[in-house]
Structure formats: structure tokens, C-alpha cells
GROMACS .gro file of N, CA and C in nm:
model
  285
    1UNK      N    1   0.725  15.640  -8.166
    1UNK     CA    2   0.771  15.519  -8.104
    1UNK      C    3   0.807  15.545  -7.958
    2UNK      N    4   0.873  15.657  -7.923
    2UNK     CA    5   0.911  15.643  -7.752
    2UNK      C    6   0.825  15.723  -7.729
    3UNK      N    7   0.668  15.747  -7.761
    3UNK     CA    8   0.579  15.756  -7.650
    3UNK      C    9   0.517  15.623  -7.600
    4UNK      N   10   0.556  15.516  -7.661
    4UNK     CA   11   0.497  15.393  -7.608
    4UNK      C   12   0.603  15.367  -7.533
    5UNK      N   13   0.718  15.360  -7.484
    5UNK     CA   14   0.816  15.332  -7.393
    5UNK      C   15   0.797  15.384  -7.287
    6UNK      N   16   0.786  15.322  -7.116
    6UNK     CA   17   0.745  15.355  -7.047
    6UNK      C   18   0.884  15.451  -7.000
    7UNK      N   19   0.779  15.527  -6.897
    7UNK     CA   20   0.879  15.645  -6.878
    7UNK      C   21   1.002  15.579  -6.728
    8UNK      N   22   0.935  15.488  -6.644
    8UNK     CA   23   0.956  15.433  -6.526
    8UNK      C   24   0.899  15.303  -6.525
    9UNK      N   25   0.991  15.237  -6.386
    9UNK     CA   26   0.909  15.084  -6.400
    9UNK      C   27   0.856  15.070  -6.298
   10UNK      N   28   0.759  14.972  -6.299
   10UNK     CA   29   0.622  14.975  -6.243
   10UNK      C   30   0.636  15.033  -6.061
   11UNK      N   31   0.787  15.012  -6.017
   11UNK     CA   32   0.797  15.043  -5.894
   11UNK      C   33   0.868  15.213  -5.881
   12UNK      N   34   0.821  15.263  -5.982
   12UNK     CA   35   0.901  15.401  -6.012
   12UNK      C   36   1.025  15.441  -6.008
   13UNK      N   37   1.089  15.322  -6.026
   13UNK     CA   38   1.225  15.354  -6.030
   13UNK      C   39   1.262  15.413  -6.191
   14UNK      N   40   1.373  15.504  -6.172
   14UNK     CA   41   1.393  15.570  -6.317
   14UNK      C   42   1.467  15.479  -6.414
   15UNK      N   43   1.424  15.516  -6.538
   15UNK     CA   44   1.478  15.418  -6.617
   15UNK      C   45   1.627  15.508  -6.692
   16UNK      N   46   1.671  15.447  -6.797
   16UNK     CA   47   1.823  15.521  -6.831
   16UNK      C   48   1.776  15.627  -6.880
   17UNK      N   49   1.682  15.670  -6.918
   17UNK     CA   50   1.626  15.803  -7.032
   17UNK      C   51   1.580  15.893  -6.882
   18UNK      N   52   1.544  15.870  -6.799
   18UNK     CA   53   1.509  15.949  -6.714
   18UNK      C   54   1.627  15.992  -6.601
   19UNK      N   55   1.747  15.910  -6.632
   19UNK     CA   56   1.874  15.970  -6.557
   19UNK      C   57   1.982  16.045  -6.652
   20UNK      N   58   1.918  16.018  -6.844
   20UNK     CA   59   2.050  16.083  -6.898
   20UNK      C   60   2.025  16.256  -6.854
   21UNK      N   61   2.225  16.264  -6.937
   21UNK     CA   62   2.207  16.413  -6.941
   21UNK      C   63   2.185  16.486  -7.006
   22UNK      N   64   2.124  16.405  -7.144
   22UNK     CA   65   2.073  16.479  -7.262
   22UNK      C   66   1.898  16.535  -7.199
   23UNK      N   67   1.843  16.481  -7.098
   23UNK     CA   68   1.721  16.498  -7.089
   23UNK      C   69   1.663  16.623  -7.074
   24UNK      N   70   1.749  16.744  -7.021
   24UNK     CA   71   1.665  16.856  -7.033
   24UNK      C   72   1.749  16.905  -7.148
   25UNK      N   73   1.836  16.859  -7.226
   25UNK     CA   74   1.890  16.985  -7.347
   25UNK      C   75   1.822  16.943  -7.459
   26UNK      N   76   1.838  17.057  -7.527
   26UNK     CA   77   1.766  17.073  -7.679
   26UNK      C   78   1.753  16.958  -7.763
   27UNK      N   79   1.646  16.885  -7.820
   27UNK     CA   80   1.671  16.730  -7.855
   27UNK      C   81   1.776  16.751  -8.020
   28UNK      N   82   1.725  16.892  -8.078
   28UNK     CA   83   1.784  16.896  -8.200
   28UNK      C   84   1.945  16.946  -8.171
   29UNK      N   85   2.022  16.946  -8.089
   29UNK     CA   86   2.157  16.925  -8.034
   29UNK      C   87   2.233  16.797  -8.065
   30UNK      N   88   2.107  16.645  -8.084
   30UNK     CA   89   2.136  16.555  -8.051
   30UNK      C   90   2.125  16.450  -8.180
   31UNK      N   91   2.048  16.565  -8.288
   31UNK     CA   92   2.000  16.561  -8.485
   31UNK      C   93   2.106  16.650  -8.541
   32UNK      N   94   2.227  16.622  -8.541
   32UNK     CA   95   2.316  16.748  -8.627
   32UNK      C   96   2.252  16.703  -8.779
   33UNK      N   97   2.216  16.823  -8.840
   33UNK     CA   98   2.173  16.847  -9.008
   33UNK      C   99   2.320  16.821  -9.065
   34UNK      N  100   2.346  16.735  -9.189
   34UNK     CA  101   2.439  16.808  -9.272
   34UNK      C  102   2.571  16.697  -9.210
   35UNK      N  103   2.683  16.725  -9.316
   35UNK     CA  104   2.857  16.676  -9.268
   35UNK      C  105   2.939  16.806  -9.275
   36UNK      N  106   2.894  16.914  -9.256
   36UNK     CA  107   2.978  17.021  -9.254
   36UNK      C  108   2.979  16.997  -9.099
   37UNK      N  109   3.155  17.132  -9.098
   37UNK     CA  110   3.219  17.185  -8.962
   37UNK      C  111   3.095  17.198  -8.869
   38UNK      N  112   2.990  17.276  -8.932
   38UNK     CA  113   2.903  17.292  -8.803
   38UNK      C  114   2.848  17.207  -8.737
   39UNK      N  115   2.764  17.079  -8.865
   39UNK     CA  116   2.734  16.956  -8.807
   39UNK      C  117   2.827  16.902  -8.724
   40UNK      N  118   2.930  16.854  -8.768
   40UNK     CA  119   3.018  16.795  -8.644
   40UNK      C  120   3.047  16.824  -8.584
   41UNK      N  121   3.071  17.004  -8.533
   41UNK     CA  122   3.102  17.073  -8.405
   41UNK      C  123   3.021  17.005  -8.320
   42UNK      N  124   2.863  17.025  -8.388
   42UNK     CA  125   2.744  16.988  -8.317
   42UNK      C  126   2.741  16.841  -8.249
   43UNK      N  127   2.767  16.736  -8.328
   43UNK     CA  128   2.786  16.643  -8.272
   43UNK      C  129   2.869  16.622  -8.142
   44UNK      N  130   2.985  16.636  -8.201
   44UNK     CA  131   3.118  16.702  -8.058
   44UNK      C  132   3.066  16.693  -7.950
   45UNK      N  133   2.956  16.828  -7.939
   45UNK     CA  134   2.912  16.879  -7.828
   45UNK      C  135   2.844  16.813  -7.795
   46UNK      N  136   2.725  16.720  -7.871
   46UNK     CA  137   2.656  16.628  -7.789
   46UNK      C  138   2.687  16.507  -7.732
   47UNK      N  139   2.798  16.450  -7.826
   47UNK     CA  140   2.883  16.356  -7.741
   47UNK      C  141   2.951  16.393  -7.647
   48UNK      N  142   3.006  16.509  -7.614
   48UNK     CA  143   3.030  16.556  -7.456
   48UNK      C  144   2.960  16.558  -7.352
   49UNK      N  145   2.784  16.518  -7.384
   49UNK     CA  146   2.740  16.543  -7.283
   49UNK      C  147   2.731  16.393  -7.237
   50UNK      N  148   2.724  16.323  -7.330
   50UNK     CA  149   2.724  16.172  -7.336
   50UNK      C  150   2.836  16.099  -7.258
   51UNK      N  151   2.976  16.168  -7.242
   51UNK     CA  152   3.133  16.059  -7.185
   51UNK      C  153   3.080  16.054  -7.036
   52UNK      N  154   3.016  16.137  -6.970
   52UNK     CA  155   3.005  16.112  -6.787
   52UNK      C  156   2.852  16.063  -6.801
   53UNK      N  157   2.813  16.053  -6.867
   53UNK     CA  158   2.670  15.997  -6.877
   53UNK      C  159   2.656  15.864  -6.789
   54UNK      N  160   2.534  15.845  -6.742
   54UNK     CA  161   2.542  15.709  -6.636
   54UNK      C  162   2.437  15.632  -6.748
   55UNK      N  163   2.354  15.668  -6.813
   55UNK     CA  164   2.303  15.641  -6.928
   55UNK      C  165   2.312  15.613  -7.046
   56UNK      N  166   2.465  15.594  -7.061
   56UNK     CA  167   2.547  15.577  -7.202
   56UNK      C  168   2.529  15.503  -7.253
   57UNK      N  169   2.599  15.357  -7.176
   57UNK     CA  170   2.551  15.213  -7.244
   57UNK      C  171   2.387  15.166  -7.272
   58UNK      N  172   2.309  15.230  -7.165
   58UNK     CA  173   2.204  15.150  -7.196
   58UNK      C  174   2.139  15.264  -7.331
   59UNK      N  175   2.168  15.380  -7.355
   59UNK     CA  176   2.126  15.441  -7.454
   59UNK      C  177   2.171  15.360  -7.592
   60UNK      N  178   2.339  15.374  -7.582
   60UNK     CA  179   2.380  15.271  -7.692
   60UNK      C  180   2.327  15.110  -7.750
   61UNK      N  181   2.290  15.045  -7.633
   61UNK     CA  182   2.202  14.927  -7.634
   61UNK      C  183   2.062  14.958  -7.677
   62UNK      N  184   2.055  15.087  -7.695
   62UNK     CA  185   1.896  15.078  -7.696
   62UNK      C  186   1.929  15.097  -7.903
   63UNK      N  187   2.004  15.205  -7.898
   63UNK     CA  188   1.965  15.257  -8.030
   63UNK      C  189   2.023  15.171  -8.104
   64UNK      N  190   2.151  15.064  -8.053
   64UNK     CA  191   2.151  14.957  -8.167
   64UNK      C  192   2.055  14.838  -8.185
   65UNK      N  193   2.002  14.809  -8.065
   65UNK     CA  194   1.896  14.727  -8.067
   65UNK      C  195   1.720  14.790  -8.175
   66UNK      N  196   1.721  14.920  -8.151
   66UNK     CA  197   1.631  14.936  -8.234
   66UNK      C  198   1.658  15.022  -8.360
   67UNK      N  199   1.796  14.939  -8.424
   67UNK     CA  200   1.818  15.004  -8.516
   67UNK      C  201   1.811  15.190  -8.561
   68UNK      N  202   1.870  15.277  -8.456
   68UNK     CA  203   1.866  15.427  -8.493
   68UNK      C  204   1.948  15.490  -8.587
   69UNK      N  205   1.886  15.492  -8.701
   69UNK     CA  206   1.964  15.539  -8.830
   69UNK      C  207   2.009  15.682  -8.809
   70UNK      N  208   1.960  15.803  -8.747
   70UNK     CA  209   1.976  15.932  -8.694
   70UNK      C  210   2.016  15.983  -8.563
   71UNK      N  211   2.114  16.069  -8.566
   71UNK     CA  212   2.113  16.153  -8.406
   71UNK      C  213   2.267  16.060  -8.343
   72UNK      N  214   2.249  16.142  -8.188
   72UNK     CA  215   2.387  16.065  -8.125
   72UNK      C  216   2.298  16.037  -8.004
   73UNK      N  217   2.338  15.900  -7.980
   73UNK     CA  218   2.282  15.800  -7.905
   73UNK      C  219   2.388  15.686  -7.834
   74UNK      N  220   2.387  15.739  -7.738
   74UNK     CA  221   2.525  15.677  -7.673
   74UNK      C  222   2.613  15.723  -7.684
   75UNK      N  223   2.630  15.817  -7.736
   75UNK     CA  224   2.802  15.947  -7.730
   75UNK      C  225   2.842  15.840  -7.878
   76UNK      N  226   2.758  15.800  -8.008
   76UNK     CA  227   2.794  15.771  -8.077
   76UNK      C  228   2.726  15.842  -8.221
   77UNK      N  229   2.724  15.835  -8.359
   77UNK     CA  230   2.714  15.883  -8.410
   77UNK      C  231   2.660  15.800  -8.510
   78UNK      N  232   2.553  15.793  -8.618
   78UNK     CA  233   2.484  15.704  -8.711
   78UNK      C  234   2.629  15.627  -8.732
   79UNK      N  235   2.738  15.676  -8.801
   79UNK     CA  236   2.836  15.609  -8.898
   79UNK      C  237   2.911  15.513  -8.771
   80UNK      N  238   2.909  15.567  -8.651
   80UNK     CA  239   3.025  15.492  -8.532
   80UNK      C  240   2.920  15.374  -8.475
   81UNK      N  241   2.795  15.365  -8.495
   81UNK     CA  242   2.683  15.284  -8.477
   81UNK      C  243   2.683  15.140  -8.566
   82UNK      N  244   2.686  15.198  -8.742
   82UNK     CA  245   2.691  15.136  -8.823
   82UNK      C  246   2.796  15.036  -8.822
   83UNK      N  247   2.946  15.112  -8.795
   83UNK     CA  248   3.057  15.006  -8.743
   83UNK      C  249   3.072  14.947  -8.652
   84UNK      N  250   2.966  14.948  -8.538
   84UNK     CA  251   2.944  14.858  -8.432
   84UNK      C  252   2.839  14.706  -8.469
   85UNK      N  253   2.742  14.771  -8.566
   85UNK     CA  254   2.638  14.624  -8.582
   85UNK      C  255   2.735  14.587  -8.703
   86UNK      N  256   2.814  14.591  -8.789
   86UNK     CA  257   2.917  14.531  -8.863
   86UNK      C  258   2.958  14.428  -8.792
   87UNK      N  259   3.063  14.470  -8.645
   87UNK     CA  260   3.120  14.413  -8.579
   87UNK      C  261   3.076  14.279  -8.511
   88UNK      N  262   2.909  14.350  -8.455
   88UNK     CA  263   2.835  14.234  -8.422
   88UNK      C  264   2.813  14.132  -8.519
   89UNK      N  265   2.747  14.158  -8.618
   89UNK     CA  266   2.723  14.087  -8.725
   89UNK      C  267   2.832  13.966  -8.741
   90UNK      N  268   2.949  14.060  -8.753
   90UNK     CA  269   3.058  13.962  -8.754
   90UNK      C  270   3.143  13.881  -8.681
   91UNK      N  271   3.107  13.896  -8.530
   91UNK     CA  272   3.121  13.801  -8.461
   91UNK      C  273   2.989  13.697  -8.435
   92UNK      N  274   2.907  13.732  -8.428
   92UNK     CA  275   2.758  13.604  -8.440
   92UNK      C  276   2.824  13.487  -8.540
   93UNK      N  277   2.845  13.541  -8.684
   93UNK     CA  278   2.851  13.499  -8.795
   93UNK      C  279   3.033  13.362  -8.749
   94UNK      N  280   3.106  13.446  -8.718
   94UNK     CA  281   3.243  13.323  -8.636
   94UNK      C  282   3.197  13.251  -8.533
   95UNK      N  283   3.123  13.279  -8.446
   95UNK     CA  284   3.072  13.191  -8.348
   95UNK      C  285   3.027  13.085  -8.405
   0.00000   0.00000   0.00000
């Protein structure tokens, strides 16, 4: 799927994936295996790279918009994701 996402827009300006700071580190940094200590150390660390990120929100917008069941995406985590489209859900639904 994100080889069809363009990398830049048509005037080459960079898009949020081409300014995060996950972009040159290890992508499996960003897939912790598992709910053990190590997994979540792991996470930890990738959400650290995520808090000064200039790419945060629009990462987070991206992966709730296309539903990302895996990984940390937006300095968030599948389960901290899940309680965000709840939230949405549930304000659409009072409106």
C-alpha cells in the first residue's frame, strides 16, 4: 500500500513521511513483536522518536484514517489508536 503513496507533491515539496524522524531508523523499531518488557521498552523508544516529531499529527491522521491495526504511528500505539477511533466514533454518533 505505501508504494502507491506519493513520495512528494507534484511541486516537490516534502510530504510528512519525508520530514519524519522515524525515516532513516529501523522500520522494525516501529513493529514491537509481543506485550512483554521488551516489546514495550521497544515501543517507548519509538515513541520517543515520535514527541519532537514535526510529522506526528499528520502520521497519526494518516494511520487512523487508514485504519493501522500494527506498529507506532504517531508516537501512538495499536491499543492508544483504538481508544482514539472509540472516541471519534463517539462523538460523530452525539453530534
Amino acid at each position: 500500500m505505501d508504494q502507491d503513496l506519493p513520495r512528494a507533491t507534484p511541486l516537490g515539496t516534502p510530504t510528512w513521511r519525508d520530514v519524519g524522524h522515524c525515516r532513516d531508523k529501523d522500520p522494525n523499531l516501529f513493529y514491537p513483536l509481543g506485550r512483554g518488557r521488551t516489546a514495550l521498552g521497544q515501543a517507548e523508544v519509538a515513541k520517543a522518536y515520535c514527541y519532537g516529531c514535526p510529522s506526528r499529527e499528520p502520521c497519526l491522521d494518516f494511520a487512523l484514517a487508514s485504519n493501522q491495526l500494527l506498529g507506532i504511528w504517531g508516537g501512538t500505539s495499536p491499543e492508544e489508536r483504538r481508544l482514539l477511533r472509540g472516541r471519534q466514533r463517539r462523538i460523530k454518533v452525539a453530534s
